[in-house]
Short mmCIF file of C-alpha atoms in Angstrom, two decimals:
data_model
loop_
_atom_site.label_atom_id
_atom_site.label_comp_id
_atom_site.label_asym_id
_atom_site.label_seq_id
_atom_site.Cartn_x
_atom_site.Cartn_y
_atom_site.Cartn_z
CA MET A 1 -221.12 75.81 51.71
CA ALA A 2 -218.15 74.10 50.15
CA GLU A 3 -216.28 74.44 53.28
CA THR A 4 -219.91 73.85 55.19
CA GLU A 5 -219.62 70.10 52.46
CA GLY A 6 -215.90 70.14 52.70
CA GLY A 7 -215.83 69.90 56.25
CA THR A 8 -219.08 67.72 57.02
CA ALA A 9 -217.64 65.33 54.77
CA PRO A 10 -215.09 63.65 57.07
CA SER A 11 -217.95 63.95 59.72
CA GLU A 12 -220.41 62.32 57.51
CA HIS A 13 -218.35 59.95 56.46
CA ARG A 14 -217.69 58.88 60.32
CA GLN A 15 -221.48 59.24 61.09
CA LEU A 16 -221.94 56.47 58.25
CA SER A 17 -218.98 54.90 59.13
CA SER A 18 -220.68 54.51 62.81
CA SER A 19 -224.01 53.69 61.30
CA THR A 20 -222.80 51.31 58.58
CA ALA A 21 -220.74 49.25 61.59
CA GLY A 22 -223.60 49.54 63.91
CA PRO A 23 -225.33 46.60 62.67
CA GLU A 24 -221.68 44.75 61.76
CA ASP A 25 -220.66 45.51 65.00
CA ALA A 26 -223.93 44.12 66.90
CA ARG A 27 -223.32 40.59 65.07
CA SER A 28 -219.86 40.92 65.59
CA ASP A 29 -220.13 40.97 69.06
CA ALA A 30 -223.23 38.27 69.57
CA ARG A 31 -220.34 36.74 67.50
CA ILE A 32 -217.51 36.46 69.18
CA GLU A 33 -219.89 36.21 72.66
CA ALA A 34 -221.37 33.06 70.84
CA THR A 35 -217.72 32.21 70.48
CA GLU A 36 -216.94 32.93 73.67
CA GLU A 37 -219.96 31.12 75.18
CA GLY A 38 -219.70 28.07 73.09
CA ALA A 39 -215.12 28.40 74.02
CA SER A 40 -216.18 28.94 77.61
CA ASN A 41 -218.71 26.14 77.90
CA GLY A 42 -217.44 23.85 75.47
CA GLY A 43 -213.34 24.13 77.26
CA GLU A 44 -215.53 23.45 81.06
CA ALA A 45 -217.82 20.66 79.38
CA ARG A 46 -214.20 19.10 77.46
CA THR A 47 -212.37 20.13 80.86
CA GLU A 48 -215.42 18.68 82.86
CA ALA A 49 -214.95 15.44 80.58
CA THR A 50 -211.70 15.28 80.23
CA MET A 51 -211.21 15.81 84.35
CA GLU A 52 -213.64 13.37 84.35
CA ARG A 53 -212.37 10.79 82.32
CA PRO A 54 -209.13 10.45 83.59
CA SER A 55 -210.27 10.41 86.97
CA MET A 56 -212.47 8.00 85.98
CA GLY A 57 -209.87 6.29 84.04
CA GLY A 58 -207.55 6.87 86.88
CA GLU A 59 -209.77 5.41 89.63
CA ALA A 60 -210.14 2.56 87.24
CA ARG A 61 -206.84 1.75 86.17
CA THR A 62 -205.94 2.68 89.97
CA GLU A 63 -208.66 -0.08 91.20
CA ALA A 64 -206.89 -2.74 88.37
CA THR A 65 -203.73 -2.22 89.17
CA GLU A 66 -204.09 -2.87 92.96
CA GLU A 67 -206.63 -6.12 92.57
CA ARG A 68 -204.06 -7.06 90.65
CA ALA A 69 -201.76 -6.04 92.62
CA SER A 70 -203.17 -7.56 96.18
CA LYS A 71 -203.85 -11.05 94.01
CA GLY A 72 -200.28 -11.55 92.27
CA GLY A 73 -199.50 -10.81 95.91
CA GLU A 74 -201.28 -12.65 97.84
CA ALA A 75 -200.46 -15.67 95.35
CA ARG A 76 -196.52 -14.36 95.41
CA THR A 77 -197.19 -14.59 98.64
CA GLU A 78 -198.91 -17.69 98.61
CA ALA A 79 -196.50 -19.71 96.81
CA THR A 80 -193.61 -18.05 98.58
CA GLU A 81 -194.64 -19.37 101.74
CA GLU A 82 -195.57 -22.85 101.14
CA ARG A 83 -191.67 -22.94 99.59
CA ALA A 84 -190.71 -22.06 102.68
CA SER A 85 -193.17 -24.00 104.39
CA LYS A 86 -191.79 -26.95 101.84
CA GLY A 87 -187.91 -26.18 102.07
CA GLY A 88 -187.88 -25.99 105.75
CA GLU A 89 -189.78 -29.62 106.00
CA ALA A 90 -187.04 -30.90 103.68
CA ARG A 91 -184.28 -29.51 105.82
CA THR A 92 -185.74 -30.77 109.08
CA GLU A 93 -185.71 -33.86 107.82
CA ALA A 94 -182.65 -33.93 105.96
CA THR A 95 -181.08 -32.62 109.61
CA GLU A 96 -182.91 -34.91 111.75
CA GLU A 97 -181.88 -38.11 109.28
CA GLY A 98 -178.46 -36.92 109.12
CA PHE A 99 -178.35 -36.66 113.34
CA GLY A 100 -180.24 -39.87 113.62
CA SER A 101 -180.14 -41.51 116.34
CA VAL A 102 -178.66 -38.61 118.40
CA SER A 103 -180.77 -36.43 120.74
CA ALA A 104 -180.38 -32.42 121.10
CA VAL A 105 -181.30 -32.25 124.21
CA PRO A 106 -180.24 -34.43 127.36
CA THR A 107 -181.77 -36.84 128.65
CA PRO A 108 -182.48 -36.51 132.69
CA GLU A 109 -180.40 -39.57 132.90
CA GLN A 110 -177.51 -38.35 131.10
CA PHE A 111 -177.96 -35.18 133.03
CA LYS A 112 -177.61 -37.33 136.54
CA LEU A 113 -174.43 -39.06 134.72
CA ARG A 114 -172.51 -36.22 134.28
CA ARG A 115 -171.42 -36.17 137.53
CA PHE A 116 -169.08 -38.29 137.13
CA PHE A 117 -165.48 -36.54 136.50
CA VAL A 118 -164.69 -39.31 133.64
CA LEU A 119 -167.23 -37.63 131.69
CA ARG A 120 -165.18 -34.64 131.99
CA PRO A 121 -163.44 -33.08 128.17
CA GLY A 122 -160.08 -35.01 128.35
CA THR A 123 -160.75 -36.85 131.58
CA LEU A 124 -160.16 -40.28 130.66
CA ASN A 125 -158.14 -39.87 127.83
CA GLN A 126 -155.73 -38.34 130.95
CA ALA A 127 -156.60 -41.49 133.42
CA ILE A 128 -155.61 -44.47 130.26
CA ARG A 129 -152.06 -43.12 129.78
CA ASP A 130 -151.39 -42.43 133.07
CA VAL A 131 -151.88 -46.17 133.62
CA GLU A 132 -150.16 -47.37 130.86
CA ALA A 133 -146.76 -45.49 131.90
CA LEU A 134 -147.32 -48.25 134.97
CA VAL A 135 -147.27 -51.01 132.84
CA ASP A 136 -144.20 -53.17 132.79
CA LYS A 137 -143.24 -54.20 129.25
CA GLU A 138 -140.98 -56.94 130.79
CA VAL A 139 -143.66 -58.69 133.22
CA ASP A 140 -147.01 -57.49 131.98
CA GLY A 141 -145.64 -56.95 128.09
CA SER A 142 -148.45 -54.86 125.47
CA VAL A 143 -151.73 -54.07 126.26
CA GLN A 144 -154.44 -55.22 124.40
CA SER A 145 -158.16 -53.66 126.43
CA ILE A 146 -158.67 -50.97 128.47
CA TRP A 147 -162.09 -51.05 130.41
CA LEU A 148 -164.01 -49.41 132.27
CA MET A 149 -166.15 -51.17 134.96
CA ALA A 150 -166.98 -51.27 138.90
CA GLU A 151 -165.30 -53.80 141.51
CA VAL A 152 -167.79 -55.29 143.61
CA ASP A 153 -166.28 -56.90 146.71
CA HIS A 154 -167.16 -59.26 149.28
CA TRP A 155 -169.37 -57.37 151.28
CA ASN A 156 -171.25 -56.00 148.28
CA ASN A 157 -169.48 -51.98 148.16
CA GLU A 158 -169.37 -50.82 144.54
CA LYS A 159 -165.48 -49.31 143.83
CA GLU A 160 -164.38 -47.49 140.86
CA ARG A 161 -161.90 -49.36 138.09
CA ILE A 162 -159.80 -49.00 135.07
CA VAL A 163 -158.96 -53.43 134.13
CA LEU A 164 -155.85 -53.40 131.77
CA ILE A 165 -156.14 -56.87 129.85
CA THR A 166 -151.81 -57.55 128.62
CA ASP A 167 -150.09 -60.50 126.75
CA ASN A 168 -149.42 -61.55 130.31
CA SER A 169 -151.57 -60.02 132.72
CA LEU A 170 -154.47 -58.60 134.39
CA LEU A 171 -154.33 -55.01 136.12
CA VAL A 172 -156.66 -53.70 137.60
CA PHE A 173 -156.21 -49.74 139.37
CA LYS A 174 -157.70 -47.93 141.45
CA TYR A 175 -157.53 -44.52 140.09
CA ASP A 176 -158.84 -40.57 141.46
CA PHE A 177 -160.47 -39.11 138.57
CA VAL A 178 -160.55 -35.93 140.38
CA MET A 179 -156.74 -35.52 141.05
CA PHE A 180 -155.38 -37.93 138.03
CA ASN A 181 -153.37 -40.06 140.79
CA CYS A 182 -153.46 -43.51 140.48
CA ASP A 183 -153.69 -44.77 144.09
CA GLN A 184 -153.18 -48.52 144.32
CA PHE A 185 -153.40 -51.64 141.42
CA HIS A 186 -153.47 -55.37 141.71
CA ARG A 187 -151.66 -58.19 139.26
CA ILE A 188 -152.67 -61.17 138.72
CA PRO A 189 -150.53 -62.94 136.52
CA LEU A 190 -153.31 -64.71 133.47
CA ASN A 191 -151.50 -68.22 134.09
CA PHE A 192 -153.34 -68.40 137.50
CA VAL A 193 -156.38 -67.63 135.72
CA ASP A 194 -158.07 -70.52 135.64
CA ARG A 195 -161.58 -70.20 136.29
CA ILE A 196 -164.11 -67.00 135.16
CA SER A 197 -167.99 -67.75 136.32
CA HIS A 198 -170.97 -65.08 134.92
CA GLY A 199 -174.37 -64.40 135.37
CA THR A 200 -177.00 -63.00 137.82
CA PHE A 201 -176.02 -61.30 141.32
CA SER A 202 -177.70 -63.71 144.90
CA PHE A 203 -177.37 -63.53 147.66
CA PRO A 204 -177.53 -66.05 151.09
CA LYS A 205 -180.80 -66.85 152.01
CA HIS A 206 -181.81 -64.62 155.04
CA SER A 207 -179.61 -61.71 153.92
CA LEU A 208 -181.54 -58.05 153.70
CA LEU A 209 -178.78 -57.45 150.35
CA GLN A 210 -179.97 -57.12 146.92
CA ARG A 211 -178.39 -56.07 143.34
CA GLU A 212 -179.93 -56.37 139.78
CA GLY A 213 -178.12 -56.58 137.07
CA GLU A 214 -174.97 -59.06 136.28
CA GLY A 215 -171.50 -59.63 136.97
CA VAL A 216 -168.04 -61.68 136.12
CA ARG A 217 -165.74 -63.42 138.35
CA VAL A 218 -162.40 -63.70 138.30
CA PHE A 219 -160.53 -66.77 140.36
CA TRP A 220 -157.16 -67.67 140.62
CA ASP A 221 -156.34 -69.66 142.99
CA ARG A 222 -158.84 -72.98 142.77
CA LEU A 223 -157.04 -74.31 146.07
CA ARG A 224 -157.84 -71.79 148.07
CA GLU A 225 -161.12 -71.05 149.95
CA PRO A 226 -161.08 -67.38 151.72
CA SER A 227 -161.22 -67.99 155.65
CA PHE A 228 -163.56 -67.28 158.08
CA ALA A 229 -161.37 -63.26 159.17
CA SER A 230 -161.37 -62.27 156.03
CA ARG A 231 -165.30 -62.97 154.91
CA TRP A 232 -165.43 -60.90 157.91
CA ASN A 233 -163.50 -58.13 157.87
CA PRO A 234 -164.76 -55.46 155.21
CA PHE A 235 -161.14 -54.16 154.01
CA ALA A 236 -159.92 -57.72 153.30
CA THR A 237 -157.53 -57.78 150.28
CA ASP A 238 -156.34 -61.02 150.19
CA MET A 239 -159.48 -62.67 148.20
CA PRO A 240 -158.93 -65.25 145.87
CA PHE A 241 -160.91 -63.91 143.48
CA ILE A 242 -162.12 -60.60 142.16
CA THR A 243 -165.64 -59.40 140.35
CA PHE A 244 -166.80 -57.01 137.81
CA THR A 245 -169.94 -55.54 137.17
CA TYR A 246 -171.28 -52.62 134.91
CA HIS A 247 -170.26 -49.21 135.17
CA PRO A 248 -172.97 -46.55 135.35
CA VAL A 249 -172.37 -44.65 132.25
CA ARG A 250 -172.20 -47.20 130.49
CA GLN A 251 -175.89 -45.96 128.59
CA MET A 252 -173.77 -42.40 128.22
CA ASP A 253 -173.35 -43.23 124.62
CA ASP A 254 -171.80 -46.03 122.58
CA LYS A 255 -168.29 -45.19 123.44
CA PHE A 256 -168.70 -46.01 126.97
CA SER A 257 -171.39 -48.43 125.83
CA SER A 258 -168.18 -50.45 124.21
CA LEU A 259 -165.52 -49.45 126.77
CA CYS A 260 -167.72 -50.46 130.03
CA ASP A 261 -169.04 -54.26 127.87
CA ILE A 262 -168.04 -57.17 130.69
CA GLN A 263 -169.40 -59.84 128.30
CA LYS A 264 -167.26 -58.72 125.16
CA PHE A 265 -164.39 -58.26 128.30
CA ARG A 266 -165.06 -61.82 129.36
CA GLU A 267 -164.44 -63.12 125.84
CA GLN A 268 -161.40 -61.46 125.69
CA LEU A 269 -159.89 -62.20 128.85
CA LYS A 270 -160.56 -66.08 128.29
CA ASP A 271 -158.87 -66.11 124.78
CA ALA A 272 -155.68 -63.91 126.69
CA ALA A 273 -155.53 -66.49 130.00
CA GLN A 274 -156.14 -69.51 127.67
CA LYS A 275 -153.20 -68.31 125.35
CA VAL A 276 -150.59 -67.47 128.35
CA HIS A 277 -151.58 -71.33 129.70
CA THR A 278 -150.23 -72.37 126.69
CA ILE A 279 -147.55 -70.66 126.78
CA LYS A 280 -146.47 -70.33 130.34
CA PRO A 281 -148.27 -73.67 132.08
CA VAL A 282 -147.81 -73.43 136.11
CA PRO A 283 -146.70 -76.33 137.15
CA GLY A 284 -148.71 -79.30 139.31
CA LYS A 285 -152.07 -76.45 138.08
CA ALA A 286 -154.80 -77.60 135.03
CA ASN A 287 -153.93 -76.02 132.06
CA GLY A 288 -156.93 -74.57 131.40
CA VAL A 289 -159.45 -71.73 131.83
CA LEU A 290 -162.90 -72.78 133.25
CA VAL A 291 -165.96 -71.14 132.30
CA LEU A 292 -169.35 -71.15 134.44
CA ASN A 293 -172.74 -69.13 133.55
CA GLN A 294 -174.11 -69.55 136.96
CA PRO A 295 -175.30 -66.72 139.87
CA ILE A 296 -172.64 -64.76 141.40
CA LEU A 297 -172.58 -65.13 144.73
CA ILE A 298 -171.74 -62.72 147.48
CA GLU A 299 -171.74 -63.42 151.24
CA ALA A 300 -173.27 -60.37 153.08
CA TYR A 301 -175.85 -59.88 155.14
CA VAL A 302 -177.15 -57.16 156.55
CA GLY A 303 -174.63 -54.38 154.91
CA LEU A 304 -175.10 -51.15 156.23
CA MET A 305 -172.44 -49.70 155.21
CA SER A 306 -172.70 -50.96 151.28
CA PHE A 307 -175.97 -49.86 151.33
CA LEU A 308 -175.58 -46.59 152.09
CA GLY A 309 -171.95 -45.79 150.03
CA ASN A 310 -173.62 -47.90 147.03
CA GLN A 311 -176.20 -45.10 147.64
CA ASN A 312 -174.60 -42.11 147.61
CA LYS A 313 -172.04 -43.95 144.69
CA LEU A 314 -169.27 -42.83 147.39
CA GLY A 315 -166.54 -45.64 145.59
CA TYR A 316 -166.87 -43.67 142.29
CA CYS A 317 -165.11 -39.74 142.05
CA MET A 318 -168.67 -37.87 140.86
CA ALA A 319 -169.44 -34.25 141.71
CA ARG A 320 -171.21 -34.39 145.04
CA GLY A 321 -173.07 -30.84 145.11
CA ASN A 322 -170.94 -26.80 146.66
CA ILE A 323 -170.67 -26.91 150.64
CA GLY A 324 -170.49 -22.98 151.43
CA PHE A 325 -170.89 -20.98 154.20
#
């Protein structure tokens, strides 16, 4: 019995323990399950809430950021464009003001004038050096002024000329701007110049010719009239006068405009001639220069040669196109 009781004790103990712990374990399991379920549900809820809040907040923040960025970008873009536009307009106005009347794009008339060799860089400077080298210091004295003009002969032919006024002489040069060579020149002593007439060109009543513009004619032998043979000879060089008019390149720029100004040339020639008349008077001639404002008569009637020559500018050194085969 003792053994039986002693042997059953542990077993009972175990059974009692088992029977006693049953309800507690059930409650414990229930609490655990409830806790786990609550934890699970709460965790999922919290997780969902947490995920939902950041997601919603992120979306809201993203939308707000994008909206602010978009508005800020648009504002900065508009401000930049406005500044750029104002700056561009200001630079454009400053540029236009700085350049003044200079045209960036040549006019069609200037394109035509570029065919004259005298306009090529360095050509005119070289020509002036060449003709100045031909000035005789003992006879002509120092050079006072240099002019670029067109001579109109007694048959209405235009010819390109470089004209120099010196202390004692009027020098007229026929210069080849292509070969850089002076072909011929004419020296007129200033103390022989007795008359200068200026005005528009005129022709005889039945002449078929016409010429626009103004000219200046210089006379140096008032007592001698051109002979009949000289009048009708287109190559005559013994005429007692010479006639000038504007060179076509005078409209190119201000430099050539002053270089081709026949009115200033007339004034300077008159002053220089008056001075020489006082210093070196010619015996038997009236001293002084008579200046007349009157039409300049050219006694030519048909002038087919001058018409073709002047239309094609044959008296000028200029490019006339390419000829090839």
